[in-house]
Tab-separated table of C-alpha atoms and ligand atoms in Angstrom:
chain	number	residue	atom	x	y	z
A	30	UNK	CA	-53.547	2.509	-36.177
A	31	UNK	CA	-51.076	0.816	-34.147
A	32	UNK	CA	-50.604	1.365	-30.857
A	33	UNK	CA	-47.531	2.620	-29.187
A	34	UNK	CA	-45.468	0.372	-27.253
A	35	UNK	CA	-45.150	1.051	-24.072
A	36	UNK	CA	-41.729	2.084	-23.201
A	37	UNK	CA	-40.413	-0.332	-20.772
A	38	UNK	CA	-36.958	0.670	-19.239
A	39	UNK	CA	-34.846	-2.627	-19.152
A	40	UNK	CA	-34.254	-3.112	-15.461
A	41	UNK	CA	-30.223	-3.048	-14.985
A	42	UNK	CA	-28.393	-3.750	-12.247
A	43	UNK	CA	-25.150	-1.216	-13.015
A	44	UNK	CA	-21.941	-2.293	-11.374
A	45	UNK	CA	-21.933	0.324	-9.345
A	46	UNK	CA	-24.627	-0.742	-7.337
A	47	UNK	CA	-22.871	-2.731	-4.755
A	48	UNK	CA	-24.397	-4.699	-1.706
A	49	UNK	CA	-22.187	-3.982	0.731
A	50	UNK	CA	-21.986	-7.214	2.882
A	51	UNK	CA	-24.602	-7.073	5.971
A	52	UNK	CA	-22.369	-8.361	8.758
A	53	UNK	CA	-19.268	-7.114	9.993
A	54	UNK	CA	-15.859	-9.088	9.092
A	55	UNK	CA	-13.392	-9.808	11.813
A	56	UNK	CA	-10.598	-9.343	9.851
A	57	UNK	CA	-8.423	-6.341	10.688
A	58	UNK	CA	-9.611	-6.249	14.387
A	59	UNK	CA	-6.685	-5.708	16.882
A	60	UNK	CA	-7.168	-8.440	19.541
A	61	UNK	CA	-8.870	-6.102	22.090
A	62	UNK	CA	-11.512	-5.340	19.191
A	63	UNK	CA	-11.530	-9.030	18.622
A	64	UNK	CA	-12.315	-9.151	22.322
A	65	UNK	CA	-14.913	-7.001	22.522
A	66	UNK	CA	-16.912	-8.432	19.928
A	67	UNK	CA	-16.801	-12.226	21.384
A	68	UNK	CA	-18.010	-10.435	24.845
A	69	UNK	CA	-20.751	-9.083	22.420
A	70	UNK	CA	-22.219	-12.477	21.612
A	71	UNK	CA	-21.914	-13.769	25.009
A	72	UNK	CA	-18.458	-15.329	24.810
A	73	UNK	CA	-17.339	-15.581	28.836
A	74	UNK	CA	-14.929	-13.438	29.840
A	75	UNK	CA	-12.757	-15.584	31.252
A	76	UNK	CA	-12.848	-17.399	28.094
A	77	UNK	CA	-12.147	-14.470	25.716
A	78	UNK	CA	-8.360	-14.178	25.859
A	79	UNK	CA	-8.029	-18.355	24.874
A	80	UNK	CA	-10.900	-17.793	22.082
A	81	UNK	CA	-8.986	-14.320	20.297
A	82	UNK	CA	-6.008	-16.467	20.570
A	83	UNK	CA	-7.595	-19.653	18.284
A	84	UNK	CA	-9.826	-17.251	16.157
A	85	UNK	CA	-6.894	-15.036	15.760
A	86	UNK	CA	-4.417	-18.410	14.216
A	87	UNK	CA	-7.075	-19.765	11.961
A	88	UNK	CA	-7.751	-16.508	10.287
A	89	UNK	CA	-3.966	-14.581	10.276
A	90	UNK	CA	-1.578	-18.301	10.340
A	91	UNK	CA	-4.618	-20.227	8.041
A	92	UNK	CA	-6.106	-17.864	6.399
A	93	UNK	CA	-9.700	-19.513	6.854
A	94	UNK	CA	-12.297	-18.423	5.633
A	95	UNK	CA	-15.307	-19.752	7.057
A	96	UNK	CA	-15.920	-20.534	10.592
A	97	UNK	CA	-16.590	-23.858	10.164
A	98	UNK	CA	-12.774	-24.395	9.519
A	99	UNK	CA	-11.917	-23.327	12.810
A	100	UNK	CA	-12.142	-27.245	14.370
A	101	UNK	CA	-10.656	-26.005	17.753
A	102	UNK	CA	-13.625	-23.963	18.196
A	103	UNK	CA	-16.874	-25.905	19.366
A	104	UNK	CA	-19.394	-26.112	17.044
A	105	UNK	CA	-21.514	-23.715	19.123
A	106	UNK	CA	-18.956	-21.014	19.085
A	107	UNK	CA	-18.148	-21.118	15.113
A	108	UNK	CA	-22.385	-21.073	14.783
A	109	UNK	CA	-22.695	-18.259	16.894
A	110	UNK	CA	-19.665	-16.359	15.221
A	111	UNK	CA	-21.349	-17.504	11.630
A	112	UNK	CA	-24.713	-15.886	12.553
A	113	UNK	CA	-22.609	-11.657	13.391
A	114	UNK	CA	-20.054	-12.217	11.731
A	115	UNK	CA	-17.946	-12.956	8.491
A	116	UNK	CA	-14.084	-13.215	7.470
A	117	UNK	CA	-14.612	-11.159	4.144
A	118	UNK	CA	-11.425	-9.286	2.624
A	119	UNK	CA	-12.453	-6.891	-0.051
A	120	UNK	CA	-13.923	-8.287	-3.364
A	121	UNK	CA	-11.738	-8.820	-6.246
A	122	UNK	CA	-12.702	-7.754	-9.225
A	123	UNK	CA	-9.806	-8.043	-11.189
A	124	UNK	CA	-6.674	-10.195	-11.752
A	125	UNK	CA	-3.749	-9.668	-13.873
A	126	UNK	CA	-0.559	-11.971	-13.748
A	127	UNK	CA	2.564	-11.223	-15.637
A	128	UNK	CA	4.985	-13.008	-17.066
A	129	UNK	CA	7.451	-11.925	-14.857
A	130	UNK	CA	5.363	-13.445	-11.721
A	131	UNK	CA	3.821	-9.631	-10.445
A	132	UNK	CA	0.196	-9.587	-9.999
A	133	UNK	CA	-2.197	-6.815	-9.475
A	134	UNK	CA	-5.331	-7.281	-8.277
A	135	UNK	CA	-8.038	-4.742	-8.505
A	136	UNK	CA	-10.307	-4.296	-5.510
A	137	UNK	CA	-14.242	-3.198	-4.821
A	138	UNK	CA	-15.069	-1.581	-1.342
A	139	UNK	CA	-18.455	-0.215	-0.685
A	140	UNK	CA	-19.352	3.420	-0.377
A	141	UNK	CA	-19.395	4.698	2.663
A	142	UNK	CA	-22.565	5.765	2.833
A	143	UNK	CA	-25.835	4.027	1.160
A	144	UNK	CA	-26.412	3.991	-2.143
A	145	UNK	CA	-23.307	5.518	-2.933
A	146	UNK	CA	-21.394	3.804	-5.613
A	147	UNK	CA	-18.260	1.753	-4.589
A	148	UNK	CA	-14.861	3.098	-4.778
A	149	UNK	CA	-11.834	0.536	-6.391
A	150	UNK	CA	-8.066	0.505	-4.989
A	151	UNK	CA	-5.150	-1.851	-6.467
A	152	UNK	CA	-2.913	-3.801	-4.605
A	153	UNK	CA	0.456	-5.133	-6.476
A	154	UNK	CA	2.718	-8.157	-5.538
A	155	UNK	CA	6.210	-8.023	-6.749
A	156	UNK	CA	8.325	-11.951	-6.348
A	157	UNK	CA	11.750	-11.581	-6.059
A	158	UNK	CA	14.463	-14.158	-5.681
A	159	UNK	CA	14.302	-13.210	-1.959
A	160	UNK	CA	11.496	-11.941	-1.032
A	161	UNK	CA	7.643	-10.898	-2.259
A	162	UNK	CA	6.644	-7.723	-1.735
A	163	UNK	CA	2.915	-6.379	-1.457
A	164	UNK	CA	2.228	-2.417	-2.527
A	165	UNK	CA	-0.877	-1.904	-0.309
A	166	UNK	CA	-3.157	1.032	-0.784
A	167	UNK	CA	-4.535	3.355	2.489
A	168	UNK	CA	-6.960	6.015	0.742
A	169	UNK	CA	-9.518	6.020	-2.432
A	170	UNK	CA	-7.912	8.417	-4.225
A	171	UNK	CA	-5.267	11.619	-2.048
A	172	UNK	CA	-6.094	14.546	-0.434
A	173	UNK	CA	-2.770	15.437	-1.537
A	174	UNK	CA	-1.825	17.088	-5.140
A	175	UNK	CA	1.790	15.612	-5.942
A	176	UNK	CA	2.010	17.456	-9.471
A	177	UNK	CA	3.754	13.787	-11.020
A	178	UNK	CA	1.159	11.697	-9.851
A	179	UNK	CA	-1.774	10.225	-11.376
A	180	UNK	CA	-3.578	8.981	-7.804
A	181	UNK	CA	-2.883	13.112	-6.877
A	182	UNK	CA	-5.213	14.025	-9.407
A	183	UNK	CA	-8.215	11.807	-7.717
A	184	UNK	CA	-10.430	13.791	-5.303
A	185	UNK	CA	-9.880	11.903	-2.152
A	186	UNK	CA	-13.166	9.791	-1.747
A	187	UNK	CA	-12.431	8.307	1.744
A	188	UNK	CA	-10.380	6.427	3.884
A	189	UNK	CA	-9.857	2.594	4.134
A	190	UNK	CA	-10.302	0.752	7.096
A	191	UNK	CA	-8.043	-1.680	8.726
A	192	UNK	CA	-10.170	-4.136	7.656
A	193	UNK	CA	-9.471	-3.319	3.953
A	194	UNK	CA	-5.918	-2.583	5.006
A	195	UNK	CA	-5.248	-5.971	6.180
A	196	UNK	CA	-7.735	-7.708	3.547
A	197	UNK	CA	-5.057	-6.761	1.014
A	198	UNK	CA	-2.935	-8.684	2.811
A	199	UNK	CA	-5.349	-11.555	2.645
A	200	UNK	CA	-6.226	-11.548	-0.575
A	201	UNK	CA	-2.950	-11.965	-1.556
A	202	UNK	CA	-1.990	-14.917	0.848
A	203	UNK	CA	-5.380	-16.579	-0.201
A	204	UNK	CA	-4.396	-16.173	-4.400
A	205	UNK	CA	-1.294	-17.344	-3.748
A	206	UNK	CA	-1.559	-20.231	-1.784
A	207	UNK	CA	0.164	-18.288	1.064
A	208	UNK	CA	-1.285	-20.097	4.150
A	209	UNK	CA	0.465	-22.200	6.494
A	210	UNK	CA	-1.298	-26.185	5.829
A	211	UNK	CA	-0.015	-26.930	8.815
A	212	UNK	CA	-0.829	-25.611	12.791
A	213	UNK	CA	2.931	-24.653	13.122
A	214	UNK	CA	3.418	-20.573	12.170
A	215	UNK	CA	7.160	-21.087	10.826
A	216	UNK	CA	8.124	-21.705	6.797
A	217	UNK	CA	9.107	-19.156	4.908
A	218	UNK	CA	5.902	-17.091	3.041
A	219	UNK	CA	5.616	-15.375	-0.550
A	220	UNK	CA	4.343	-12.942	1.032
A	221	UNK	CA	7.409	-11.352	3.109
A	222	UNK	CA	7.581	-7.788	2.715
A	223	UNK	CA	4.918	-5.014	2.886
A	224	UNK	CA	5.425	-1.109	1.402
A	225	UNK	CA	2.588	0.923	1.946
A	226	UNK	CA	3.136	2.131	-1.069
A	227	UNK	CA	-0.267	2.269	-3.122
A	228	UNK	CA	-3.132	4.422	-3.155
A	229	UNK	CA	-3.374	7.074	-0.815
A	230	UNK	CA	-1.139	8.799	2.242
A	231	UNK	CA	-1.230	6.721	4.592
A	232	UNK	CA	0.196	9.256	7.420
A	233	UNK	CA	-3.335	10.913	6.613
A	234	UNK	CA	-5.112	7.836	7.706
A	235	UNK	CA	-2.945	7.243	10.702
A	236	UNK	CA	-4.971	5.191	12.785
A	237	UNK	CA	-6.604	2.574	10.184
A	238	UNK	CA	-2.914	2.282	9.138
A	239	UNK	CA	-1.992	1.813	12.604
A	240	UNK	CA	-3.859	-0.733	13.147
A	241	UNK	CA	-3.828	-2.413	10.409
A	242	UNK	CA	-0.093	-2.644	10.745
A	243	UNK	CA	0.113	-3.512	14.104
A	244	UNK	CA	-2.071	-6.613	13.143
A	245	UNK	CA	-0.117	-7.363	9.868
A	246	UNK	CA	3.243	-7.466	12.526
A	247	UNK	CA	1.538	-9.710	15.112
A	248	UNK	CA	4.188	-12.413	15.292
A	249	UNK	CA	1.594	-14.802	15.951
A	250	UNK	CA	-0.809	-13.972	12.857
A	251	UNK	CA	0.240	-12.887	9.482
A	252	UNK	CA	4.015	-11.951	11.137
A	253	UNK	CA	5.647	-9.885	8.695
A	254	UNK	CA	8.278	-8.317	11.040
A	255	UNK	CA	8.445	-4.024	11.421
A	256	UNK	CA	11.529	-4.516	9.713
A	257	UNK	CA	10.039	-5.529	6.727
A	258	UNK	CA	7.078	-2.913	6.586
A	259	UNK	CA	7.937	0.188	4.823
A	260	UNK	CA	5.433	3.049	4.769
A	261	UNK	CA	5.888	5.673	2.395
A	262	UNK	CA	4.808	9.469	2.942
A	263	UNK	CA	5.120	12.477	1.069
A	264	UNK	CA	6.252	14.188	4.363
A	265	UNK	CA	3.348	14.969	7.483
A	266	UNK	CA	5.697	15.924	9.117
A	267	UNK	CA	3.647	15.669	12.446
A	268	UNK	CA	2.623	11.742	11.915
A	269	UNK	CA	6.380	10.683	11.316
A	270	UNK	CA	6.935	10.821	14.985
A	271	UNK	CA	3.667	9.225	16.028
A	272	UNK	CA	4.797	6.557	12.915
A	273	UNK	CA	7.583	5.794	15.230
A	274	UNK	CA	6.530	5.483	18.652
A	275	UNK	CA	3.359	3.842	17.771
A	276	UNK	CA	3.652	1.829	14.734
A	277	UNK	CA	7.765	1.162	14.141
A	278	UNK	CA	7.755	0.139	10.875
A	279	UNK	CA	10.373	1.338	8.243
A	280	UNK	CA	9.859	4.125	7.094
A	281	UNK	CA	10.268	6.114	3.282
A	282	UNK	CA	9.766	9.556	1.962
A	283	UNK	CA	8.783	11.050	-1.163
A	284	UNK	CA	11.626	13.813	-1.506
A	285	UNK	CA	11.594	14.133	-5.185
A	286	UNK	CA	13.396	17.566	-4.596
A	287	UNK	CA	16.416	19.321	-3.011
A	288	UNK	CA	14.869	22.671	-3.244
A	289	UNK	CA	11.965	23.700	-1.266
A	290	UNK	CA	11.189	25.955	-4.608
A	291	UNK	CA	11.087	22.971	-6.481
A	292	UNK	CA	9.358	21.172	-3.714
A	293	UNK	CA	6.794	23.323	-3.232
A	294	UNK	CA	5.489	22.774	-6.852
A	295	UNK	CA	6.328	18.740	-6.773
A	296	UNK	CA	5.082	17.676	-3.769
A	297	UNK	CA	2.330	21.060	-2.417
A	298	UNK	CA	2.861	19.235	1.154
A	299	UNK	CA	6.044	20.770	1.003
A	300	UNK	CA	4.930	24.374	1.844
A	301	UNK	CA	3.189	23.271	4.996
A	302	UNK	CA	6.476	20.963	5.912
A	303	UNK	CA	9.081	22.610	4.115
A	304	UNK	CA	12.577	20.094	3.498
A	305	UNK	CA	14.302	21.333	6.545
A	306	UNK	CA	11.548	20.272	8.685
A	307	UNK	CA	10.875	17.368	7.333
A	308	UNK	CA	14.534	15.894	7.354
A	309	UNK	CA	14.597	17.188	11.346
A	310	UNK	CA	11.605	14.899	11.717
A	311	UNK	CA	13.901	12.393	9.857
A	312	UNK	CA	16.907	12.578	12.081
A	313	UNK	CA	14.451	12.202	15.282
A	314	UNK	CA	12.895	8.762	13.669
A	315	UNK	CA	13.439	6.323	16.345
A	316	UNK	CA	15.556	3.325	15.684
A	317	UNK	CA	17.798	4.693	12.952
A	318	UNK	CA	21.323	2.545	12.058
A	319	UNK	CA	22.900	1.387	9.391
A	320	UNK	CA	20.746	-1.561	9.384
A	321	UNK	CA	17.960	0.017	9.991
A	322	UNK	CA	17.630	3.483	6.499
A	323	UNK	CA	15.059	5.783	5.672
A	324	UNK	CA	14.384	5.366	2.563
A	325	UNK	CA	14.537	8.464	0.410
A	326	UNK	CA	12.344	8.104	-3.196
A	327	UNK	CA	12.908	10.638	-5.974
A	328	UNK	CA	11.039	10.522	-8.969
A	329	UNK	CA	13.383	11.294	-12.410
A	330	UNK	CA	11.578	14.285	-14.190
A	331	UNK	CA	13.335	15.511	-16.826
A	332	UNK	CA	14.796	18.598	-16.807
A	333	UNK	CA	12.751	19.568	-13.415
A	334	UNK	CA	14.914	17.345	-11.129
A	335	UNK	CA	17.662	15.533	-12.939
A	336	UNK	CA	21.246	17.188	-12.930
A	337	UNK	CA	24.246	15.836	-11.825
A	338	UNK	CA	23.968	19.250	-9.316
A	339	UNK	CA	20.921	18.304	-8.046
A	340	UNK	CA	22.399	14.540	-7.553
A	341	UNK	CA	25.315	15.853	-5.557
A	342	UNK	CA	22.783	18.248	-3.721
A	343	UNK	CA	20.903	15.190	-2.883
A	344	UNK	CA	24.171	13.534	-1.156
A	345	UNK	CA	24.493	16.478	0.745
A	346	UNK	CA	21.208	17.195	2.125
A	347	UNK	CA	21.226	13.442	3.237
A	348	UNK	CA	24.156	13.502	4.933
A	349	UNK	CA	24.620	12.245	8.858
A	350	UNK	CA	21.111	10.432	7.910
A	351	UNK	CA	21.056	6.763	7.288
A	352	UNK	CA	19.848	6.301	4.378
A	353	UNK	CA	18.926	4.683	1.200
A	354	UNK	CA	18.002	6.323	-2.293
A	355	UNK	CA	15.747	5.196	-4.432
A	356	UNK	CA	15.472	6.618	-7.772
A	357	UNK	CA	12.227	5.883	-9.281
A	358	UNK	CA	11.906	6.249	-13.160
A	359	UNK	CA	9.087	8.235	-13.695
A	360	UNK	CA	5.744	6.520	-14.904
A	361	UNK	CA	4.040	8.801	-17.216
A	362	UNK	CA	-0.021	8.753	-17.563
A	363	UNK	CA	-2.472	10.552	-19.844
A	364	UNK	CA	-2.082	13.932	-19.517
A	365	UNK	CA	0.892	13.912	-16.947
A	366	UNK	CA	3.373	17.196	-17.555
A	367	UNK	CA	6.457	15.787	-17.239
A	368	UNK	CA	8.628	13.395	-19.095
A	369	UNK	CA	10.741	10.573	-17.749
A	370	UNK	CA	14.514	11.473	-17.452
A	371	UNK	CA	16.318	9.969	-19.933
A	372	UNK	CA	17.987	6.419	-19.221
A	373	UNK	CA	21.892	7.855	-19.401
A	374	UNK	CA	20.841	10.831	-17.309
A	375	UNK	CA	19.627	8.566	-14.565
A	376	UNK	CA	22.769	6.659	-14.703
A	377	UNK	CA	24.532	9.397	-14.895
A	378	UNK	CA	22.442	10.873	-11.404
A	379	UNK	CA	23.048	7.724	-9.791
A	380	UNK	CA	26.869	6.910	-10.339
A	381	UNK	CA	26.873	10.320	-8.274
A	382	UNK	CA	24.727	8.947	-5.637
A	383	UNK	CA	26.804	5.869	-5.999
A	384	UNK	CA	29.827	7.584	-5.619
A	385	UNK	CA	28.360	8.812	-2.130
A	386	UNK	CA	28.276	5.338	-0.978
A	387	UNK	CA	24.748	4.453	-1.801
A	388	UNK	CA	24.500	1.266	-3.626
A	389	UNK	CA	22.514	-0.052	-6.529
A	390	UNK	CA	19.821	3.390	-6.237
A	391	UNK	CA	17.761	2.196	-9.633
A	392	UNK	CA	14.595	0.035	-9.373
A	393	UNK	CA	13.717	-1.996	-12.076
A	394	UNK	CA	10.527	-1.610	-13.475
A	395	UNK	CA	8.397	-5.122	-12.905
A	396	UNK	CA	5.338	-6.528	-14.634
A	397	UNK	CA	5.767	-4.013	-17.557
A	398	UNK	CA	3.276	-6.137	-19.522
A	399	UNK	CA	0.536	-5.616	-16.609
A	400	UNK	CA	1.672	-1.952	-16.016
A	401	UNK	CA	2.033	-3.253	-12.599
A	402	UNK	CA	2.568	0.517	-10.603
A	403	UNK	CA	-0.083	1.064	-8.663
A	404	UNK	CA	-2.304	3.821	-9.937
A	405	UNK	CA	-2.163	2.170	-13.334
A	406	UNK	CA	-4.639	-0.677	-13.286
A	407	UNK	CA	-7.228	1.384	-13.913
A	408	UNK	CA	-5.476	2.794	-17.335
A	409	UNK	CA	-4.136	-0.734	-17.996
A	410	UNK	CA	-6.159	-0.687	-21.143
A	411	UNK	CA	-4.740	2.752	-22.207
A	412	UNK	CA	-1.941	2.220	-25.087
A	413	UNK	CA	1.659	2.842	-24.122
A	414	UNK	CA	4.467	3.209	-26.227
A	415	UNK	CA	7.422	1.105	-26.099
A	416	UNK	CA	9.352	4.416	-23.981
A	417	UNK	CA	6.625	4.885	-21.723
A	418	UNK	CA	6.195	1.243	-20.603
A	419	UNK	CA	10.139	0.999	-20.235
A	420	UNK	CA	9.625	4.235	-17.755
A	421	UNK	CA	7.235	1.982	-15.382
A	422	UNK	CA	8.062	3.251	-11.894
A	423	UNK	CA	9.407	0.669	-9.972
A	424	UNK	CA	8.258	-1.147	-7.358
A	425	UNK	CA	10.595	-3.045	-5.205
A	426	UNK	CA	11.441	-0.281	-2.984
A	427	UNK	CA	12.853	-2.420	0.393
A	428	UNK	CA	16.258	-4.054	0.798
N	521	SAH	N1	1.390	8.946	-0.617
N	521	SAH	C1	2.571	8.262	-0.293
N	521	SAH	C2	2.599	6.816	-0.733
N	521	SAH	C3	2.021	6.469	-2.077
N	521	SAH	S1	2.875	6.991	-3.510
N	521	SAH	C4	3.773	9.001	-0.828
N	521	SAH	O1	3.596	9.948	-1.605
N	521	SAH	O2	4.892	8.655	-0.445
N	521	SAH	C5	4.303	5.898	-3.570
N	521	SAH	C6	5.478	6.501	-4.305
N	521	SAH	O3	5.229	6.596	-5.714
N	521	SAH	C7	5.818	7.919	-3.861
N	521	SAH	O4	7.203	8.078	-3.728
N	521	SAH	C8	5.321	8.733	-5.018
N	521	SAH	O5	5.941	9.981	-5.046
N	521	SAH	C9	5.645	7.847	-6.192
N	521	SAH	N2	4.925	8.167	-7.431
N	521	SAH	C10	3.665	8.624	-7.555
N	521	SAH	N3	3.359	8.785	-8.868
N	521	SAH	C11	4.430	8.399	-9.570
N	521	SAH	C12	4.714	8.326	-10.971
N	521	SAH	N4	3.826	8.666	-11.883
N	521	SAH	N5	5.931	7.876	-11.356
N	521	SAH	C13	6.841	7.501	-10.416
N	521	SAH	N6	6.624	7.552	-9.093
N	521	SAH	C14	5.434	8.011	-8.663
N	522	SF4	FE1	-0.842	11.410	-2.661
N	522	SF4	FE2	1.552	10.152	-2.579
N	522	SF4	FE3	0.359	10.699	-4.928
N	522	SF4	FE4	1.358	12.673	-3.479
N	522	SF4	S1	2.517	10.990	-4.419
N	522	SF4	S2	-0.640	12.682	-4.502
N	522	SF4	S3	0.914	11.998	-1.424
N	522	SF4	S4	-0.396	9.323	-3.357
């Protein structure tokens, strides 16, 4: 007789179970929270305001990452700081460059409560001769239901903090050698442009984004100027005002429709803050000139959205609004409903935009090879045909 083996279950330690990290990071603080938590480890308060203003260069001009490397601080200070605190940005879990120079990083944040398994958001750089912009993400998943898009189909797991708002940022500066070397905050930075533009709504997380922002503008830290923020929304209508007293960044809206019919079923949002509204709220946005367009985005559907009637309802609706159009190729997924217009349709739809006096309204798709739009990375490994990669939504959406 031999005798049964006891069944040992191999221990495993499943990717999902992520530590999240035990002390706090001071990245993403505004300078008052920054403040606050000196005076919490017995930094003098008369000494606060000169301490934010060093801690706040080495980690937004330098992009440090340990406390050590802060040499203006004493020694004391940076052990103190070491002992409650860290300079984390998110993890990284993944890293795809392609050949045309976008990257996509793939990013691990902890659960929000314990044990809970760790959500992932993307982040995308896009070079360009002039500029590099970052798509940065503001939810795990959307509360919202936008019938075209994949992240819609995600039930909302939470909200990110400004500290993962303005680690995206980081992480992007630290892969690509983005930090000043030197004390002085000028050069020009790879980095240059930010559209809030990934994961998420970010007028439904309105004051992490806030913040975050407001620390990303900070001319004396990561200094990317208002003017070359862009933060998308599918249209709270409430939160576009509060966008533009509080935060004053550019700002871009997922119209997708001229018809609150067609609206409705597009973009749900819409029955809550139906067109007229929401281009009222438009007309009110602080700031507006010629220099200074919303940006309208509209997806090409076929057949839902794509005549030459709708284009020239488009130019009409927009009109006495300073604006820019961006149509976006649509950027199919498994089991998406709708099709990408066809290429001569779009160019078609936008020599009638054109016409209207809005220049060069087509995107093209970048980092094709890494599926670079955010809400792909996840599906990278999903196999697209030849029509469907061309369709990649693109992502360069700021002049
Ligand atoms: N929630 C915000 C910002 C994130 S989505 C918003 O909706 O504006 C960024 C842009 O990508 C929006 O214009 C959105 O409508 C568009 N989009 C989403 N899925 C898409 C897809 N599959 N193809 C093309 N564009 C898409
Ligand atoms: Fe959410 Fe924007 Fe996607 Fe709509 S398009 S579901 S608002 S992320």
């Amino acid at each position: 007789m031999t005798a049964t083996a006891p069944f040992v279950e191999l221990e495993k330690t499943p990717l999902e179970r992520y530590v999240p990290p035990a002390k706090p990071s001071l990245v993403g603080l505004s300078r008052a929270a920054l403040a606050e938590a000196l005076l919490g480890i017995g930094v003098k308060p008369a000494q606060t305001k000169m301490r934010v203003q060093q801690i706040w260069h080495w980690m937004y001009v330098r992009g440090v990452q340990s406390f050590d490397e802060m040499t203006s601080v004493s020694k004391e200070l940076r052990a103190t700081l070491d002992t409650h605190f860290t300079l984390a940005r998110p993890e990284v879990v993944a890293e795809q460059i392609s050949v045309d120079g976008t990257r996509k990083w793939l990013l691990r944040l902890p659960g929000e409560h314990e044990g809970e398994r760790p959500h992932e958001v993307e982040c995308v750089y896009i070079p360009e001769t002039d500029r590099g912009t970052l798509c940065v993400s503001s939810q795990v998943g959307c509360t919202l239901t936008c019938a075209f898009c994949h992240t819609g189909t995600q039930r909302l797991v939470r909200n990110l903090t400004p500290t993962e708002i303005v680690g995206q940022i980081m992480i992007a500066r630290d892969r690509l050698s983005d930090w000043a070397k030197e004390p002085s905050t000028d050069g020009v930075r790879l980095v240059s442009n930010i559209v809030m533009m990934g994961m998420g709504e970010p007028l439904y997380n309105f004051d992490a984004v806030r913040d975050a922002l407001l620390v990303v503008a900070d001319g004396d830290g990561l200094s990317i100027s208002r003017r070359r923020i862009t933060l998308s929304t599918s249209g709270v209508v409430p939160n576009i005002e509060r966008a533009g007293a509080e935060i004053g960044v550019m700002l871009a809206i997922s119209l997708h429709a001229v018809r609150d019919e067609l609206r409705n079923e597009l973009v749900p949002l819409n029955r809550k803050y139906p067109i007229a509204q929401l281009l009222e709220a438009c007309r009110n946005y602080p700031g507006l000139s010629n220099a200074r367009r919303i940006t309208f985005e509209y997806v090409m559907l076929k057949g839902v959205n794509d005549s030459l009637e709708d284009a020239r309802s488009l130019v009409r609706l927009l009109k006495g609004i300073p604006a820019k159009i961006n149509l976006i190729p649509f950027n199919p997924w498994p089991g998406s409903r709708y099709e990408c217009s066809d290429w001569d349709q779009i160019e078609k739809f936008s020599e009638v935009v054109f016409n209207a006096g809005y220049a060069s309204p087509v995107r093209t798709p970048r980092g094709r090879d890494i599926l670079a739009a955010c809400g792909q990375l996840k599906s990278a490994t999903e196999k697209l045909s030849a029509r469907e990669r061309m369709a990649l939504r693109a992502m360069a959406m700021t002049d």
